[in-house]
Coordinates of C-alpha atoms and ligand atoms in Angstrom, one line a residue:
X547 CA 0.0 0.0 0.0
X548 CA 2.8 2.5 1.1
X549 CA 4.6 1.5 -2.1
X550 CA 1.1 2.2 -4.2
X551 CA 1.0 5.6 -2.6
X552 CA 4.7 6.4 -3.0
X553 CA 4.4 5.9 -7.1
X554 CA 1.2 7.4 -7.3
X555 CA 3.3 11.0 -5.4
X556 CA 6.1 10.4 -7.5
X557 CA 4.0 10.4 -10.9
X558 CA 2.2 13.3 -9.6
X559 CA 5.4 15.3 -8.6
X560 CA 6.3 14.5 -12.3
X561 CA 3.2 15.4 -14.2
X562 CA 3.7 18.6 -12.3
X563 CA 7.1 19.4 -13.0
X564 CA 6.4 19.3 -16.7
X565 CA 2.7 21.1 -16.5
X566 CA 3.7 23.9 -14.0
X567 CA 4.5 26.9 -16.2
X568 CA 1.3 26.6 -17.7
X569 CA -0.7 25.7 -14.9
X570 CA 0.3 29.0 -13.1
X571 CA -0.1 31.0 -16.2
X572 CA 3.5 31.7 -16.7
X573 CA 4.3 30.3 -20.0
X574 CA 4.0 27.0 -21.8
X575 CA 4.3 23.4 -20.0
X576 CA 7.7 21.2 -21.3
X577 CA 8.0 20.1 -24.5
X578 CA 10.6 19.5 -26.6
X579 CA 11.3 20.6 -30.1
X580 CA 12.1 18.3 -33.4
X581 CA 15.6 19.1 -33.7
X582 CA 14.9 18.5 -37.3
X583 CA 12.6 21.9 -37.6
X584 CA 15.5 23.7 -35.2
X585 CA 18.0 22.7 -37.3
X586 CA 16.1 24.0 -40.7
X587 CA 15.5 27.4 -39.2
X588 CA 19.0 27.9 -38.1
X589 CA 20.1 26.8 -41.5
X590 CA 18.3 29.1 -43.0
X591 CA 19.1 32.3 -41.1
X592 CA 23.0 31.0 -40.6
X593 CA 23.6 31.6 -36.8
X594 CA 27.1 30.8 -36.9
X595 CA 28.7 33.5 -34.7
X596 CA 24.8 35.5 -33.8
X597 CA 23.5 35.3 -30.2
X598 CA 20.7 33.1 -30.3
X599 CA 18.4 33.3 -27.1
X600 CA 15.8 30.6 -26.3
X601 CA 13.3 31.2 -24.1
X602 CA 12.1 28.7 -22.0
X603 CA 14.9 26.4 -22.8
X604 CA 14.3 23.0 -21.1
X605 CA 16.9 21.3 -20.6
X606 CA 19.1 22.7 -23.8
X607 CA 18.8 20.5 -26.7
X608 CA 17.8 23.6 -29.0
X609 CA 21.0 25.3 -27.4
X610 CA 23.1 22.5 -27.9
X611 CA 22.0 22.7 -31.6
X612 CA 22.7 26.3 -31.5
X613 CA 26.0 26.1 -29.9
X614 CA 27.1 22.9 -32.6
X615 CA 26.2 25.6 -35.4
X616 CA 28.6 28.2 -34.0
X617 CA 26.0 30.6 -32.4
X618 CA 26.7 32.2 -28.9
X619 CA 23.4 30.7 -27.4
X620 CA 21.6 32.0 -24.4
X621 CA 18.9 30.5 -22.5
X622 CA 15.8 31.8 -19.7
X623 CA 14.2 29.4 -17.8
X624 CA 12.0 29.2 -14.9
X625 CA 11.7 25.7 -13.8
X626 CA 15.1 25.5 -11.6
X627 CA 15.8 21.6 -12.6
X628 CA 15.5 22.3 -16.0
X629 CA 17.8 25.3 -15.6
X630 CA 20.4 23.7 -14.0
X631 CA 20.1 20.5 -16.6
X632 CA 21.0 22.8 -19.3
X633 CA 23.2 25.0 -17.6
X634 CA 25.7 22.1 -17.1
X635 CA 24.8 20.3 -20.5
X636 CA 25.2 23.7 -22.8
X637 CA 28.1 25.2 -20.5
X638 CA 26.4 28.8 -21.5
X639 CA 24.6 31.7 -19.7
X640 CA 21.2 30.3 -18.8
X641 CA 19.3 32.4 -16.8
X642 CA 17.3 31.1 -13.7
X643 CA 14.2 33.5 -14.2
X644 CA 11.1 34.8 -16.1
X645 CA 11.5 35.4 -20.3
X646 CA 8.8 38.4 -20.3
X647 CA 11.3 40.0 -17.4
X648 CA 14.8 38.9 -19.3
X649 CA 15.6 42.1 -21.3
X650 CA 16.4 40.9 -25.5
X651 CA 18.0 44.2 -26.8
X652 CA 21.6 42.1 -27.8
X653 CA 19.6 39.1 -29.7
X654 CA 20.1 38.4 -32.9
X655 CA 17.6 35.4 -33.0
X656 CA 15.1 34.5 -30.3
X657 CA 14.0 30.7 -30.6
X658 CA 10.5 30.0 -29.2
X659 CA 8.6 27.2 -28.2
X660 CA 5.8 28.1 -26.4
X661 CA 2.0 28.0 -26.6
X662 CA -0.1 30.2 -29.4
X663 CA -1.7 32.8 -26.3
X664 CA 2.3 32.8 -24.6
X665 CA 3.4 33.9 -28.3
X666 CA 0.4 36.7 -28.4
X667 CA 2.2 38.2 -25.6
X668 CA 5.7 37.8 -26.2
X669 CA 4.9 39.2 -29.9
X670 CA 4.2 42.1 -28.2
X671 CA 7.4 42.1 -26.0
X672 CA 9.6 41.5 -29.4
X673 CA 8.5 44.2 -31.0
X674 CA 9.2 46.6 -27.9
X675 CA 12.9 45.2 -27.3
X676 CA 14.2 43.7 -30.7
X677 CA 16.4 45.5 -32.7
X678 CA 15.7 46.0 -36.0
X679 CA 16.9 42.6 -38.7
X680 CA 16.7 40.2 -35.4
X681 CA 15.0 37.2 -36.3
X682 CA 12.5 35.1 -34.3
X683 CA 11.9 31.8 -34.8
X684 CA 9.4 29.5 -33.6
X685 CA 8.2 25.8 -33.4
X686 CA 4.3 25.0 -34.0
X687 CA 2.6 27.9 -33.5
X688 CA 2.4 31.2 -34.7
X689 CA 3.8 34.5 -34.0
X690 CA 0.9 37.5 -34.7
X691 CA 2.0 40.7 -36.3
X692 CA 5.5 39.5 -37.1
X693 CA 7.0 39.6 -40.6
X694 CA 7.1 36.3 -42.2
X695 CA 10.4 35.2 -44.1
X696 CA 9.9 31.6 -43.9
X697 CA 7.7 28.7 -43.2
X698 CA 8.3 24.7 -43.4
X699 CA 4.8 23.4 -42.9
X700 CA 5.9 19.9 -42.8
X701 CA 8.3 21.0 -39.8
X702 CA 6.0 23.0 -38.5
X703 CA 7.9 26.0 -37.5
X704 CA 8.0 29.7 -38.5
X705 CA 11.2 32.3 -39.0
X706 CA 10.0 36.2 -39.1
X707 CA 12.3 39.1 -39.0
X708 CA 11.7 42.0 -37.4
Ligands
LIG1181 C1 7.7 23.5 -24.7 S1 9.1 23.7 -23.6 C2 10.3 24.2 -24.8 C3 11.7 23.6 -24.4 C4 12.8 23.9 -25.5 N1 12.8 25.4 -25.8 C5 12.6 23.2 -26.8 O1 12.1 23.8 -27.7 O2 12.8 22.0 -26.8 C6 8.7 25.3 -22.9 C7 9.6 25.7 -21.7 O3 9.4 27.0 -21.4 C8 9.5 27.1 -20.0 N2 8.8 28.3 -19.5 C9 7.5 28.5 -19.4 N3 7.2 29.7 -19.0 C10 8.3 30.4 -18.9 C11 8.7 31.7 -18.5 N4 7.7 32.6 -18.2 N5 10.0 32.1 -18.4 C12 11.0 31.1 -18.7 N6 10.7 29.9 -19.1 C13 9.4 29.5 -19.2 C14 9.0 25.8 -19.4 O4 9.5 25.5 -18.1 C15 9.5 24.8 -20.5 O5 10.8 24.3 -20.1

């Protein structure tokens, strides 16, 4: 019975370490990207040598990427196991925080994987902060009011340029 009880906690304590981002209204729950549709976008803007931010980075595997391609990567995350996963896996500065608080004046590209109501709001914060020619890119869903350079549907994931 104890042992029934003690799984049941522990898959709870998981389910919850994944969902609570959204669940609190901060952002979207963990995911992780095709490294496929990263790997296009970056491709296609050539991030070898640009600062490439991702927000809400998990545990790093789209920094990883970034870093393999020659980009200075940079990631924000709020969940502190995550943050520390890919602080030691990307050996880059991750910050341990908020992404709508983490100021993006020095990005040259901003990867995104979020939720489509997350995206409405940080559309609003790219347009305040980026500098003019930085690129966002995001996986799955939509970024409104953004300029649109390229789109693999089959990927599913969006590059706009600001
Ligand atoms: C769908 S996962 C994406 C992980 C990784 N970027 C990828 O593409 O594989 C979203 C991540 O955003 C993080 N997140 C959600 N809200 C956040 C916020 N306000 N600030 C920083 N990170 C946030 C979550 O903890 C989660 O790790």
């Amino acid at each position: 019975m104890i042992y029934v009880a003690a799984v049941a906690v522990a898959a709870i304590v998981a389910v919850l370490h994944f969902l609570w981002p959204y669940l609190v209204g901060r952002g979207g729950a963990y995911s992780t990207s095709s490294r496929r549709a990263a790997e296009w976008a970056f491709r296609r803007i050539g991030v070898a040598g640009k600062k490439v931010y991702d927000l809400g980075c998990g545990y790093g595997g789209v920094l990883a990427l970034a870093k393999a391609m020659g980009a200075v990567p940079v990631g924000v995350e709020i969940d502190p196991v995550r943050w520390l996963v890919c602080a030691l896996r990307c050996g880059c500065r991750v910050v341990l925080g908020d992404m709508f608080k983490t100021p993006l004046r020095d990005a040259d590209v901003v990867y995104i994987f979020q939720w489509p109501s997350v995206n409405a709001r940080l559309a609003e914060k790219f347009r305040r902060e980026l500098r003019s020619g930085a690129y966002v890119v995001s996986y799955m869903w939509e970024v409104p009011g953004l300029r649109l350079v390229a789109y693999n549907p089959a990927l599913r994931v969006y590059v706009y340029q600001v």
